[in-house]
Tab-separated table of C-alpha atoms in Angstrom:
chain	number	residue	atom	x	y	z
A	1	MET	CA	224.397	99.144	229.139
A	2	THR	CA	221.387	97.411	227.749
A	3	GLN	CA	218.724	99.507	226.729
A	4	THR	CA	214.868	99.012	226.668
A	5	LEU	CA	212.523	98.509	223.895
A	6	GLU	CA	210.883	102.059	224.642
A	7	THR	CA	214.206	103.886	224.746
A	8	LEU	CA	215.124	101.989	221.366
A	9	SER	CA	211.930	102.834	219.588
A	10	ARG	CA	211.861	106.458	220.604
A	11	ARG	CA	215.646	106.711	218.809
A	12	PHE	CA	214.478	104.943	216.029
A	13	ASP	CA	211.544	107.463	215.451
A	14	THR	CA	214.153	110.420	216.100
A	15	LEU	CA	216.755	109.212	213.590
A	16	THR	CA	213.855	108.556	211.082
A	17	SER	CA	212.549	112.217	211.551
A	18	ILE	CA	216.292	113.504	210.982
A	19	ARG	CA	216.466	111.246	207.743
A	20	GLY	CA	213.401	113.275	206.538
A	21	ILE	CA	214.908	116.474	207.324
A	22	VAL	CA	218.166	115.575	205.765
A	23	HIS	CA	216.504	114.272	202.638
A	24	THR	CA	214.517	117.551	202.259
A	25	MET	CA	217.237	119.616	202.474
A	26	LYS	CA	219.140	117.528	199.922
A	27	THR	CA	216.301	117.685	197.526
A	28	ILE	CA	215.986	121.555	198.221
A	29	SER	CA	219.713	122.107	197.231
A	30	ALA	CA	219.978	120.040	194.246
A	31	ILE	CA	216.698	121.833	192.708
A	32	ASN	CA	218.280	125.310	194.159
A	33	ALA	CA	221.465	124.730	192.340
A	34	VAL	CA	219.788	124.376	188.650
A	35	PRO	CA	218.146	127.758	188.183
A	36	TYR	CA	221.398	129.549	189.457
A	37	GLU	CA	223.619	127.157	187.125
A	38	ARG	CA	221.186	128.611	184.144
A	39	ALA	CA	221.930	132.274	185.309
A	40	ALA	CA	225.735	131.233	185.046
A	41	ARG	CA	225.384	130.240	181.440
A	42	SER	CA	223.378	132.977	180.603
A	43	ILE	CA	225.498	135.690	181.917
A	44	GLU	CA	228.495	134.210	180.214
A	45	ALA	CA	226.522	134.537	176.605
A	46	TYR	CA	226.146	138.349	177.897
A	47	HIS	CA	229.843	138.823	178.956
A	48	ARG	CA	230.923	137.417	175.479
A	49	THR	CA	228.558	140.624	173.897
A	50	VAL	CA	230.344	142.820	175.961
A	51	ARG	CA	233.894	141.588	175.209
A	52	SER	CA	232.703	141.855	171.519
A	53	GLY	CA	231.872	145.197	171.920
A	54	LEU	CA	235.122	146.082	173.730
A	55	HIS	CA	237.043	144.423	170.890
A	56	ALA	CA	234.683	146.839	168.351
A	57	PHE	CA	235.879	149.717	170.294
A	58	VAL	CA	239.394	149.061	170.427
A	59	ALA	CA	239.315	148.077	166.596
A	60	ARG	CA	237.964	151.277	165.970
A	61	THR	CA	239.673	153.612	168.054
A	62	GLY	CA	243.128	151.737	168.553
A	63	PRO	CA	244.934	150.392	171.847
A	64	ILE	CA	242.999	151.996	175.172
A	65	ALA	CA	245.577	154.136	177.304
A	66	MET	CA	244.491	153.225	180.729
A	67	PRO	CA	245.289	156.291	182.996
A	68	SER	CA	248.548	155.973	185.416
A	69	VAL	CA	247.100	156.962	188.879
A	70	GLU	CA	247.568	155.642	192.131
A	71	LEU	CA	244.886	153.462	193.722
A	72	ALA	CA	243.117	155.280	196.383
A	73	ASP	CA	241.346	152.214	197.698
A	74	SER	CA	241.875	148.228	197.740
A	75	VAL	CA	238.412	146.446	198.029
A	76	VAL	CA	237.642	142.664	197.992
A	77	VAL	CA	233.876	141.451	197.346
A	78	VAL	CA	233.563	138.181	199.155
A	79	PHE	CA	230.567	135.839	198.022
A	80	GLY	CA	229.679	133.469	200.963
A	81	SER	CA	226.140	132.008	202.393
A	82	ASP	CA	223.724	133.402	204.668
A	83	HIS	CA	222.762	129.738	206.060
A	84	GLY	CA	224.842	127.089	207.181
A	85	LEU	CA	224.960	123.135	206.981
A	86	CYS	CA	227.442	123.646	203.828
A	87	GLY	CA	230.583	122.563	205.858
A	88	ASN	CA	233.671	124.833	205.742
A	89	TYR	CA	232.384	126.356	202.400
A	90	ASN	CA	232.938	129.907	204.131
A	91	GLU	CA	236.092	129.201	206.230
A	92	LEU	CA	238.235	128.212	203.194
A	93	LEU	CA	237.597	131.312	201.198
A	94	ALA	CA	237.827	133.276	204.225
A	95	GLU	CA	241.296	131.916	204.823
A	96	LYS	CA	242.499	132.400	201.150
A	97	VAL	CA	241.562	136.128	201.304
A	98	ALA	CA	242.881	136.396	204.756
A	99	ALA	CA	246.634	134.522	203.423
A	100	GLU	CA	246.687	136.471	200.047
A	101	LEU	CA	245.437	139.903	199.873
A	102	VAL	CA	245.886	141.052	203.532
A	103	PRO	CA	249.522	140.585	203.150
A	104	ALA	CA	249.439	142.079	199.762
A	105	THR	CA	247.715	145.442	200.938
A	106	ALA	CA	250.587	145.705	204.071
A	107	GLY	CA	251.731	149.038	203.581
A	108	HIS	CA	249.210	150.535	201.545
A	109	ALA	CA	245.732	151.572	202.251
A	110	ALA	CA	243.531	149.475	204.238
A	111	LEU	CA	241.408	146.604	202.795
A	112	ARG	CA	237.924	147.313	202.281
A	113	VAL	CA	235.898	144.408	202.529
A	114	LEU	CA	232.466	143.818	201.343
A	115	CYS	CA	230.629	140.676	202.516
A	116	VAL	CA	227.817	138.557	200.889
A	117	GLY	CA	226.347	136.406	203.465
A	118	ALA	CA	225.890	136.452	207.443
A	119	GLN	CA	228.055	133.263	207.784
A	120	MET	CA	230.720	134.339	205.594
A	121	HIS	CA	230.687	137.764	207.755
A	122	ASP	CA	231.578	135.096	210.899
A	123	ALA	CA	234.125	133.357	208.846
A	124	LEU	CA	235.999	136.969	208.267
A	125	ALA	CA	235.796	138.044	211.446
A	126	GLY	CA	237.211	134.812	212.536
A	127	GLN	CA	240.433	135.836	210.267
A	128	GLY	CA	240.522	139.063	211.633
A	129	LEU	CA	238.905	141.054	209.361
A	130	SER	CA	235.843	143.471	209.661
A	131	PRO	CA	233.578	143.845	206.595
A	132	GLU	CA	232.311	147.256	206.322
A	133	SER	CA	228.961	146.143	205.046
A	134	VAL	CA	227.190	142.557	204.631
A	135	LEU	CA	225.042	142.265	201.801
A	136	LEU	CA	222.069	139.624	201.617
A	137	PRO	CA	222.757	136.951	199.143
A	138	PRO	CA	219.962	136.275	196.448
A	139	ALA	CA	217.056	134.152	197.607
A	140	SER	CA	216.531	132.960	193.819
A	141	ALA	CA	217.903	133.460	190.672
A	142	GLU	CA	215.937	136.729	189.841
A	143	GLY	CA	217.867	138.147	192.892
A	144	ILE	CA	221.244	137.686	191.259
A	145	GLY	CA	220.728	140.846	189.402
A	146	ARG	CA	219.638	142.886	192.059
A	147	LEU	CA	222.722	141.990	194.288
A	148	ALA	CA	225.034	142.731	191.361
A	149	GLY	CA	223.507	146.131	190.790
A	150	SER	CA	223.877	147.145	194.487
A	151	ILE	CA	227.657	145.779	194.383
A	152	VAL	CA	228.286	147.991	191.179
A	153	THR	CA	226.404	151.026	192.853
A	154	ARG	CA	228.658	150.487	196.053
A	155	LEU	CA	231.702	150.407	193.804
A	156	ASP	CA	231.198	153.711	192.236
A	157	ASP	CA	230.462	155.343	195.551
A	158	ILE	CA	234.175	153.759	196.894
A	159	GLY	CA	235.929	155.247	193.502
A	160	GLY	CA	233.974	158.274	193.324
A	161	GLY	CA	232.905	157.604	190.061
A	162	GLU	CA	236.220	156.911	188.631
A	163	PRO	CA	236.444	153.072	187.840
A	164	HIS	CA	240.584	153.299	187.489
A	165	HIS	CA	241.081	154.704	191.204
A	166	ARG	CA	240.502	151.613	192.801
A	167	LYS	CA	241.452	147.937	192.826
A	168	VAL	CA	238.995	145.614	193.266
A	169	THR	CA	239.104	141.760	193.441
A	170	LEU	CA	236.014	139.372	193.567
A	171	ALA	CA	236.447	136.211	195.922
A	172	PHE	CA	234.189	133.537	195.133
A	173	THR	CA	234.044	129.814	195.100
A	174	GLN	CA	233.815	128.057	191.938
A	175	ARG	CA	233.404	124.657	190.484
A	176	ALA	CA	236.346	122.596	189.977
A	177	GLY	CA	236.751	119.209	188.318
A	178	ARG	CA	235.131	116.081	189.394
A	179	GLY	CA	232.252	117.814	191.307
A	180	GLN	CA	234.689	119.665	193.545
A	181	HIS	CA	234.624	123.380	194.169
A	182	GLU	CA	237.736	125.683	195.029
A	183	PRO	CA	237.979	129.404	196.168
A	184	VAL	CA	239.582	131.801	193.741
A	185	LEU	CA	240.387	135.423	193.837
A	186	MET	CA	239.421	137.265	190.358
A	187	PRO	CA	241.297	140.934	189.691
A	188	LEU	CA	238.334	142.779	188.665
A	189	LEU	CA	239.764	146.776	188.305
A	190	PRO	CA	241.741	148.349	186.939
A	191	LEU	CA	241.399	146.398	183.833
A	192	GLY	CA	244.037	143.961	183.346
A	193	GLN	CA	247.017	144.596	180.372
A	194	ALA	CA	246.328	140.806	179.597
A	195	LEU	CA	242.843	141.921	178.747
A	196	LEU	CA	243.507	144.754	176.624
A	197	SER	CA	246.552	143.182	175.167
A	198	GLU	CA	244.369	140.105	173.942
A	199	LEU	CA	241.691	142.617	172.422
A	200	VAL	CA	244.221	144.678	170.810
A	201	GLY	CA	246.040	141.396	169.353
A	202	ARG	CA	242.979	139.882	168.167
A	203	PRO	CA	241.749	140.856	164.341
A	204	TRP	CA	238.710	142.014	163.553
A	205	GLN	CA	236.797	139.390	161.752
A	206	SER	CA	233.817	140.790	159.636
A	207	ARG	CA	233.513	142.606	156.138
A	208	SER	CA	232.447	145.721	157.950
A	209	LEU	CA	234.498	148.005	160.209
A	210	PRO	CA	232.938	148.843	163.694
A	211	ASP	CA	231.853	152.305	164.128
A	212	TYR	CA	229.847	154.242	166.803
A	213	SER	CA	228.036	157.722	166.902
A	214	MET	CA	227.969	158.571	170.694
A	215	PRO	CA	231.264	159.888	172.421
A	216	SER	CA	234.023	157.402	172.679
A	217	ALA	CA	234.687	158.108	176.525
A	218	GLU	CA	231.030	157.611	177.280
A	219	LEU	CA	230.900	154.245	174.931
A	220	PHE	CA	233.764	152.973	176.908
A	221	ALA	CA	232.248	153.887	180.355
A	222	ALA	CA	229.333	152.097	179.419
A	223	LEU	CA	231.335	149.039	178.208
A	224	LEU	CA	233.314	148.970	180.949
A	225	ARG	CA	230.216	149.161	183.422
A	226	SER	CA	228.598	146.200	181.573
A	227	HIS	CA	231.931	144.315	182.173
A	228	ILE	CA	231.734	144.886	185.980
A	229	PHE	CA	228.155	144.156	186.086
A	230	ALA	CA	228.880	140.743	184.206
A	231	SER	CA	231.852	139.838	186.253
A	232	VAL	CA	229.901	140.228	189.346
A	233	PHE	CA	226.497	138.791	188.413
A	234	ARG	CA	228.829	135.640	187.520
A	235	ALA	CA	231.004	135.437	190.814
A	236	SER	CA	227.173	135.578	192.474
A	237	ALA	CA	225.868	133.181	190.589
A	238	GLU	CA	228.660	130.586	190.722
A	239	ALA	CA	228.612	131.256	194.389
A	240	MET	CA	225.255	130.122	194.809
A	241	VAL	CA	225.648	127.095	192.688
A	242	THR	CA	228.626	125.895	194.705
A	243	GLU	CA	226.935	126.761	197.896
A	244	ASN	CA	224.107	124.451	197.195
A	245	ALA	CA	226.710	122.063	195.971
A	246	ALA	CA	228.647	121.724	198.790
A	247	ARG	CA	225.224	121.813	201.076
A	248	LEU	CA	224.135	118.558	198.701
A	249	ALA	CA	227.429	117.000	199.408
A	250	LEU	CA	227.245	117.192	203.252
A	251	MET	CA	223.311	116.636	203.043
A	252	GLN	CA	224.457	113.370	201.190
A	253	GLN	CA	227.081	112.197	203.808
A	254	ALA	CA	224.924	113.056	206.906
A	255	GLU	CA	222.185	110.972	204.929
A	256	LYS	CA	224.415	107.866	204.468
A	257	SER	CA	225.357	108.504	208.317
A	258	VAL	CA	221.866	108.300	209.707
A	259	ASP	CA	221.129	105.332	207.574
A	260	GLU	CA	224.039	103.497	208.999
A	261	ARG	CA	222.763	104.409	212.720
A	262	LEU	CA	219.279	103.491	211.624
A	263	ASP	CA	220.545	99.969	210.419
A	264	GLU	CA	222.482	99.763	214.020
A	265	VAL	CA	219.451	100.751	216.002
A	266	LYS	CA	216.988	98.407	213.940
A	267	GLY	CA	219.343	95.482	214.607
A	268	GLN	CA	219.200	96.703	218.342
A	269	LEU	CA	215.314	96.541	217.899
A	270	ARG	CA	215.144	93.037	216.546
A	271	SER	CA	217.450	91.856	219.478
A	272	VAL	CA	215.533	93.270	222.235
A	273	ARG	CA	212.447	92.303	220.898
A	274	GLN	CA	213.470	88.722	220.501
A	275	ASP	CA	215.160	88.390	223.893
A	276	GLU	CA	211.420	89.973	225.113
A	277	ILE	CA	209.730	87.340	223.394
A	278	THR	CA	211.727	84.618	224.300
A	279	THR	CA	211.168	85.806	228.068
A	280	GLU	CA	207.445	85.668	227.646
A	281	LEU	CA	207.551	82.385	226.063
A	282	LEU	CA	209.746	81.077	228.907
A	283	ASP	CA	207.364	82.814	231.647
A	284	VAL	CA	204.353	80.874	229.818
A	285	ILE	CA	205.687	77.561	229.453
A	286	ILE	CA	207.122	77.535	233.194
A	287	GLY	CA	203.666	78.803	234.432
A	288	PHE	CA	202.116	75.696	232.111
A	289	GLU	CA	204.195	73.016	233.384
A	290	ALA	CA	203.417	74.395	237.165
A	291	LEU	CA	199.718	73.962	236.591
A	292	ARG	CA	199.808	70.738	234.863
A	293	THR	CA	202.448	68.849	237.428
A	294	PRO	CA	200.274	67.841	240.530
A	295	SER	CA	201.828	68.455	244.018
A	296	ARG	CA	204.004	65.491	245.661
A	297	ARG	CA	203.921	64.983	249.163
A	298	SER	CA	207.530	64.507	251.112
A	299	PRO	CA	207.937	60.862	252.036
A	300	HIS	CA	208.240	61.695	255.955
A	301	GLN	CA	204.864	63.210	256.092
A	302	THR	CA	202.066	61.313	257.452
A	303	PRO	CA	198.189	61.977	257.007
A	304	HIS	CA	196.428	63.364	259.678
A	305	PRO	CA	193.893	61.188	261.453
A	306	SER	CA	189.891	61.410	260.931
A	307	PRO	CA	188.016	62.885	263.326
A	308	PRO	CA	186.417	60.402	265.965
A	309	ASN	CA	182.697	61.774	265.121
A	310	ALA	CA	183.418	61.546	261.293
A	311	PRO	CA	180.934	59.254	259.414
A	312	ARG	CA	182.330	56.244	257.679
A	313	ARG	CA	182.056	55.018	254.207
A	314	THR	CA	180.448	51.779	253.650
């Protein structure tokens, strides 16, 4: 079907506007990822300090004997996005949560889901999971601390103030090699034996022996809360980095697709313009030739006789 010049011009203008929007989204995603990446690096330094505190506590008091209690609740905190245009970012994580955590809690207490992001809520609902609460993701890097503090408070309420009475898993998407990202499930509570064994087996590298003055139970509770906060903070920051990276990759693909479509429409525009110019030139040439060539009489046509009273030329 042949398209008119006006139709192609409108399509070209529309594609140009779409490309501008896509380019803006790509730029925003690239800019937004930087502060979240810095926040992730900063919390890693803080988390190392907390681990050093736990190491000093173990070196001073000896191995930590974790209470053997039956877990009352199994909680998963899923970090997703509140906006779209990031491909299957939320769906992949929701599928991993449904495939690995739901069977693991079969026959035990129901899995309680805390969700971050409206888009992730929809993805979890598609997997048959019903989050009991939906939290807003941070609008900036400064909001990660607010979100982490809110999650830690909710976890305290669920466990009744006792961190060992619940099993908590953080589900988020983290960076992988070669610019890729992958969904991960990170156990948070109760403290894993691997972490405790690593703290006990590591020698204390200092001339001075560690010591503290506050009660050991209160100190350990404060260190544990800081460990939980740092882990939640890192998961949130990592999720925001990968979300913006996924949106950036999708916008790059969209920009490439729009550029290809623009090139196609440009070619059609040039072709239609050339056809119209050729048609107009042919019309001008035919009209000029019609005016320049005198009309010829038919060979069988006889001239009309002059009227009898017409004056004669001498």
